[in-house]
mmCIF file of C-alpha atoms in Angstrom:
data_model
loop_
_atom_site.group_PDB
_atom_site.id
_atom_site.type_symbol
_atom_site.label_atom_id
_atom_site.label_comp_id
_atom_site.label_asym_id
_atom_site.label_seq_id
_atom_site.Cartn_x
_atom_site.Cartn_y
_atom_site.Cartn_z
ATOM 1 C CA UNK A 769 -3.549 -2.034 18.769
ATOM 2 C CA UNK A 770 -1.574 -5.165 17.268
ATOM 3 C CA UNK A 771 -0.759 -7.929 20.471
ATOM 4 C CA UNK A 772 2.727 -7.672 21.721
ATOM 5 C CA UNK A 773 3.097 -11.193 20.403
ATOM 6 C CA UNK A 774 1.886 -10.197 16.964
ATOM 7 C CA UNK A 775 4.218 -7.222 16.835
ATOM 8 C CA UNK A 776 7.157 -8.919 17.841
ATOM 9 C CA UNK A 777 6.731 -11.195 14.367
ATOM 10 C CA UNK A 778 6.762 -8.119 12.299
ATOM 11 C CA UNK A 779 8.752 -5.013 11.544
ATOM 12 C CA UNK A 780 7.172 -1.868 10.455
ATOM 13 C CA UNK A 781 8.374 0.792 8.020
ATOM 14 C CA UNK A 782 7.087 4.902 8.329
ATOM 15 C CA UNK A 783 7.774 6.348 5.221
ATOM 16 C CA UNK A 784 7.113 10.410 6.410
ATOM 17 C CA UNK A 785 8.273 13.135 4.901
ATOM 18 C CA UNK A 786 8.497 15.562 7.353
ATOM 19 C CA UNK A 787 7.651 13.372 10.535
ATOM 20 C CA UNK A 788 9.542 15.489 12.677
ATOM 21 C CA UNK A 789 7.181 17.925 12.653
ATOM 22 C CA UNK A 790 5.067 16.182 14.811
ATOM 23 C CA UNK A 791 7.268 15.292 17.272
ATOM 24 C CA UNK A 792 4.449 13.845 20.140
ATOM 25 C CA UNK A 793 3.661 10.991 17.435
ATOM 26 C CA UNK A 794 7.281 9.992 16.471
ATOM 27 C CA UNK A 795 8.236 9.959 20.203
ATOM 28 C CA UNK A 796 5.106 7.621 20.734
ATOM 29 C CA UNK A 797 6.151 5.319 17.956
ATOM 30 C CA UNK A 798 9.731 5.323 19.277
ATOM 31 C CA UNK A 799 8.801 3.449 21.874
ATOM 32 C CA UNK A 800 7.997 0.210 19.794
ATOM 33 C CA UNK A 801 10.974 -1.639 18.875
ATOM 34 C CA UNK A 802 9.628 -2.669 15.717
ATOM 35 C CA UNK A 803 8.973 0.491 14.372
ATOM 36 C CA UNK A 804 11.243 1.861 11.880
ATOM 37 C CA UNK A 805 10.700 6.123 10.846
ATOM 38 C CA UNK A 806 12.087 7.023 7.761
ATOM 39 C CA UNK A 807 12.040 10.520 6.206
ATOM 40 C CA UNK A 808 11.597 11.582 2.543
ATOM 41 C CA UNK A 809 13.214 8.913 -0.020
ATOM 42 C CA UNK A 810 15.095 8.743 -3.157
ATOM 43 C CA UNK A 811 13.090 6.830 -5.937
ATOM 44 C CA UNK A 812 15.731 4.781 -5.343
ATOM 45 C CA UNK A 813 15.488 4.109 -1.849
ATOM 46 C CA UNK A 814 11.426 3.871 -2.248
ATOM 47 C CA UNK A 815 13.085 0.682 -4.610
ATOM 48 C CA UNK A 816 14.750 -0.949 -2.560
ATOM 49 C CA UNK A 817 12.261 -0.659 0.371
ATOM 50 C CA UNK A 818 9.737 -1.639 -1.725
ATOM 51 C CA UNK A 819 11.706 -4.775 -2.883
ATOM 52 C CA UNK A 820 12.122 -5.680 0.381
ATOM 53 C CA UNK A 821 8.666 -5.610 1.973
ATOM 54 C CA UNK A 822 5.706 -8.175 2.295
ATOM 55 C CA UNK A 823 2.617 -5.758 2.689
ATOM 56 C CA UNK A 824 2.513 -1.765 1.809
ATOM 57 C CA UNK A 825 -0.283 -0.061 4.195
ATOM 58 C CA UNK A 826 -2.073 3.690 2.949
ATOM 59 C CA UNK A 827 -4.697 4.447 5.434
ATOM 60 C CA UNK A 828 -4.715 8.312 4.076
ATOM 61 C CA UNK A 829 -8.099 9.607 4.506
ATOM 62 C CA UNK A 830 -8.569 11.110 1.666
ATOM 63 C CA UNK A 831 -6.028 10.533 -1.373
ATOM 64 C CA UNK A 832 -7.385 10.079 -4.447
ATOM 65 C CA UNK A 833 -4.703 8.203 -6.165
ATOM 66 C CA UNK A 834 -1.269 7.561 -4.330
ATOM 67 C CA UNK A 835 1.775 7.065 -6.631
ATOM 68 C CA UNK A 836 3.006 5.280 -4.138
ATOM 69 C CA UNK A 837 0.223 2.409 -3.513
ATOM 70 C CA UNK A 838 0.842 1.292 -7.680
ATOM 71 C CA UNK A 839 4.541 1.790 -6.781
ATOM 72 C CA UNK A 840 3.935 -0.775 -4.073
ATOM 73 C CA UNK A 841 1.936 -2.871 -7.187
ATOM 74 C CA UNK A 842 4.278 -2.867 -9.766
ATOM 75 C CA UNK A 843 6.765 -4.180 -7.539
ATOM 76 C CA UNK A 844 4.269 -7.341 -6.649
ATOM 77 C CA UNK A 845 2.772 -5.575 -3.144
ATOM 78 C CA UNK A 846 0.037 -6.166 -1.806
ATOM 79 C CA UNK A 847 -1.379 -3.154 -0.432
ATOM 80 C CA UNK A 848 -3.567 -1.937 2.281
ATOM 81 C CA UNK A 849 -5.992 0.776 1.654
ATOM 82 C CA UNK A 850 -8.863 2.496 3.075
ATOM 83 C CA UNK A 851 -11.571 2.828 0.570
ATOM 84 C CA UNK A 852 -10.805 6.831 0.288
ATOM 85 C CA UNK A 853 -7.777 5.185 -1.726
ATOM 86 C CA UNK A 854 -8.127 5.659 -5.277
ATOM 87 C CA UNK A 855 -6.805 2.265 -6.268
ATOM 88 C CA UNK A 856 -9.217 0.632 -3.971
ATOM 89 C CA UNK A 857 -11.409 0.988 -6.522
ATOM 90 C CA UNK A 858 -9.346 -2.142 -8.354
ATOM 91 C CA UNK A 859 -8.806 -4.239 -5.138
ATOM 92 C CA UNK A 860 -12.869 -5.503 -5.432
ATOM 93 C CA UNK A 861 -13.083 -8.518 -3.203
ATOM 94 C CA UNK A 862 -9.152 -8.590 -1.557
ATOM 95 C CA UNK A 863 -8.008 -8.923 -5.241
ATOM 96 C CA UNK A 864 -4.090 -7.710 -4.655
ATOM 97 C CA UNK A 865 -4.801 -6.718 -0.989
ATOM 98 C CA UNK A 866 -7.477 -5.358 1.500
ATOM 99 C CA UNK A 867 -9.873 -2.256 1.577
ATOM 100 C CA UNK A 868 -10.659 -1.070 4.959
ATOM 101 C CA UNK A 869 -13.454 1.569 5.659
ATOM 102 C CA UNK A 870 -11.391 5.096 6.452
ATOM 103 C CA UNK A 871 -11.130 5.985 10.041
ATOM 104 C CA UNK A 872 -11.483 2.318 11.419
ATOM 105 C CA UNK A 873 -8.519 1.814 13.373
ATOM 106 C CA UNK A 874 -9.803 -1.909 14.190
ATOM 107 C CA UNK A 875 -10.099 -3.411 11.094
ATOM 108 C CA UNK A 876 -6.542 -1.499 9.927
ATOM 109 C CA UNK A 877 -5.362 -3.093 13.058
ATOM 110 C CA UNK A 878 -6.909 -6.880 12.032
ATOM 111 C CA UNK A 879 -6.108 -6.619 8.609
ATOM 112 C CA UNK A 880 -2.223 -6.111 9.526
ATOM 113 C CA UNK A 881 -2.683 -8.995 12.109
ATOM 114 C CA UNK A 882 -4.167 -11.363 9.375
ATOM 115 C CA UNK A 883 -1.131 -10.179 7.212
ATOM 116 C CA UNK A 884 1.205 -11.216 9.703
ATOM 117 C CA UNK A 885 -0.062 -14.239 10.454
ATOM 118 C CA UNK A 886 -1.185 -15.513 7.159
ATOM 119 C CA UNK A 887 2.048 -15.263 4.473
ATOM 120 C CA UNK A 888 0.401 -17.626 1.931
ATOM 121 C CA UNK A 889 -2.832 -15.575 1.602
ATOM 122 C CA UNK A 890 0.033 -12.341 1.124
ATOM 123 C CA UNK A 891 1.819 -14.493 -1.490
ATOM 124 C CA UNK A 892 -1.576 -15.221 -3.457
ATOM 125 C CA UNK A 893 -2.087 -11.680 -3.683
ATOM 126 C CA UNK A 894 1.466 -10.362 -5.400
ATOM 127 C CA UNK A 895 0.151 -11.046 -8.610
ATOM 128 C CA UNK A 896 -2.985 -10.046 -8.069
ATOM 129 C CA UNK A 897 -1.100 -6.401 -7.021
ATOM 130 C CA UNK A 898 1.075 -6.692 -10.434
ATOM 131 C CA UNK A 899 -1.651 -7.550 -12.176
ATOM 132 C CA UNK A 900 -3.928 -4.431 -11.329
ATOM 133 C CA UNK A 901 -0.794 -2.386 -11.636
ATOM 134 C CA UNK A 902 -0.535 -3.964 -15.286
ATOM 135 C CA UNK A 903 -3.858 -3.903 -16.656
ATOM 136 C CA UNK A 904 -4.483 -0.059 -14.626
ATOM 137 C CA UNK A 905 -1.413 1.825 -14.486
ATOM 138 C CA UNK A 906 1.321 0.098 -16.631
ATOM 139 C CA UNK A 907 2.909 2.525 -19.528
ATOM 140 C CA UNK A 908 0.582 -0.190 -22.040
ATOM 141 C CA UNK A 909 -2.669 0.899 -19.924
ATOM 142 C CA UNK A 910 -2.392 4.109 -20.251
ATOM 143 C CA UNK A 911 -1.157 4.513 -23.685
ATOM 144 C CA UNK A 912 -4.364 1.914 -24.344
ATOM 145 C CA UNK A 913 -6.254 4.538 -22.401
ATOM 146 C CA UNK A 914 -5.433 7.913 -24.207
ATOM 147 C CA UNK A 915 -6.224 5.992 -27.677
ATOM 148 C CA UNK A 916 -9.936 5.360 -26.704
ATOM 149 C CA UNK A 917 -10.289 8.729 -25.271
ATOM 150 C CA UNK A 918 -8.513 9.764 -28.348
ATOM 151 C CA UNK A 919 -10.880 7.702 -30.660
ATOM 152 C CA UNK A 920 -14.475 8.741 -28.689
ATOM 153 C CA UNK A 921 -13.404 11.976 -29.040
ATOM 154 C CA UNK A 922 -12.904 11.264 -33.324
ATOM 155 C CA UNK A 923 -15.606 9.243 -33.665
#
């Protein structure tokens, strides 16, 4: 759904395990030059892609807390989410990317556009992304976490 002219300014990443099983949909997204399939990855490799990326997209319909979308955080992504996202729940207002309602193709579609066309709205938002990886998901958080689940359970 992204103009020609859009697409041609971007390049997009498919990280699918097992994406040759559905062979109709990889043969359809063969057919855009800018699309890039990749099959399962090393932690390693997620690493590097991650490194190397401006904006991580998760449009699952239903996941209720992707290791990969505070992957994409703690490496200063902004992410894309539908709201059936668990971490959407911390993006509130754009804060470290965009929420988009679950099944809506066209706003997944303008969101990615605005993305593309606006890098110093993305830039704004890598420390927002760090930041709700930080204060949510960090190895601090959640240590912070089990102590005050620890001490209402005491107390």
């Amino acid at each position: 759904m992204i103009p020609d002219t859009k697409k041609s300014q971007a390049r997009f990443v498919f990280i699918c395990p097992g994406a040759g099983n559905d062979s109709k949909w990889v043969e359809m997204a063969c057919r855009i030059p800018q699309i890039e399939i990749l099959g399962e990855q090393t932690q390693e490799e997620l690493e590097q892609i991650l490194s190397n990326i401006d904006v991580f997209v998760c449009p699952s319909r239903d996941d209720p807390m992707p290791i990969v979308v505070t992957e994409a955080m703690q490496h200063y992504v902004p992410c894309i989410v539908s709201n059936q996202v668990g971490q959407s729940e911390f993006m509130i207002g754009d804060v470290g990317g965009f929420v988009f309602e679950s099944e809506d193709v066209e706003a997944l579609s303008r969101l990615m556009e605005f993305c593309i066309d606006c890098s110093k709205e993305i830039e704004k938002r890598q420390d927002e992304a760090y930041k709700i990886y930080c204060d949510n998901f960090s190895q601090d958080a959640m240590e912070r976490k089990v102590r005050e689940i620890i001490d209402k359970v005491l107390n």
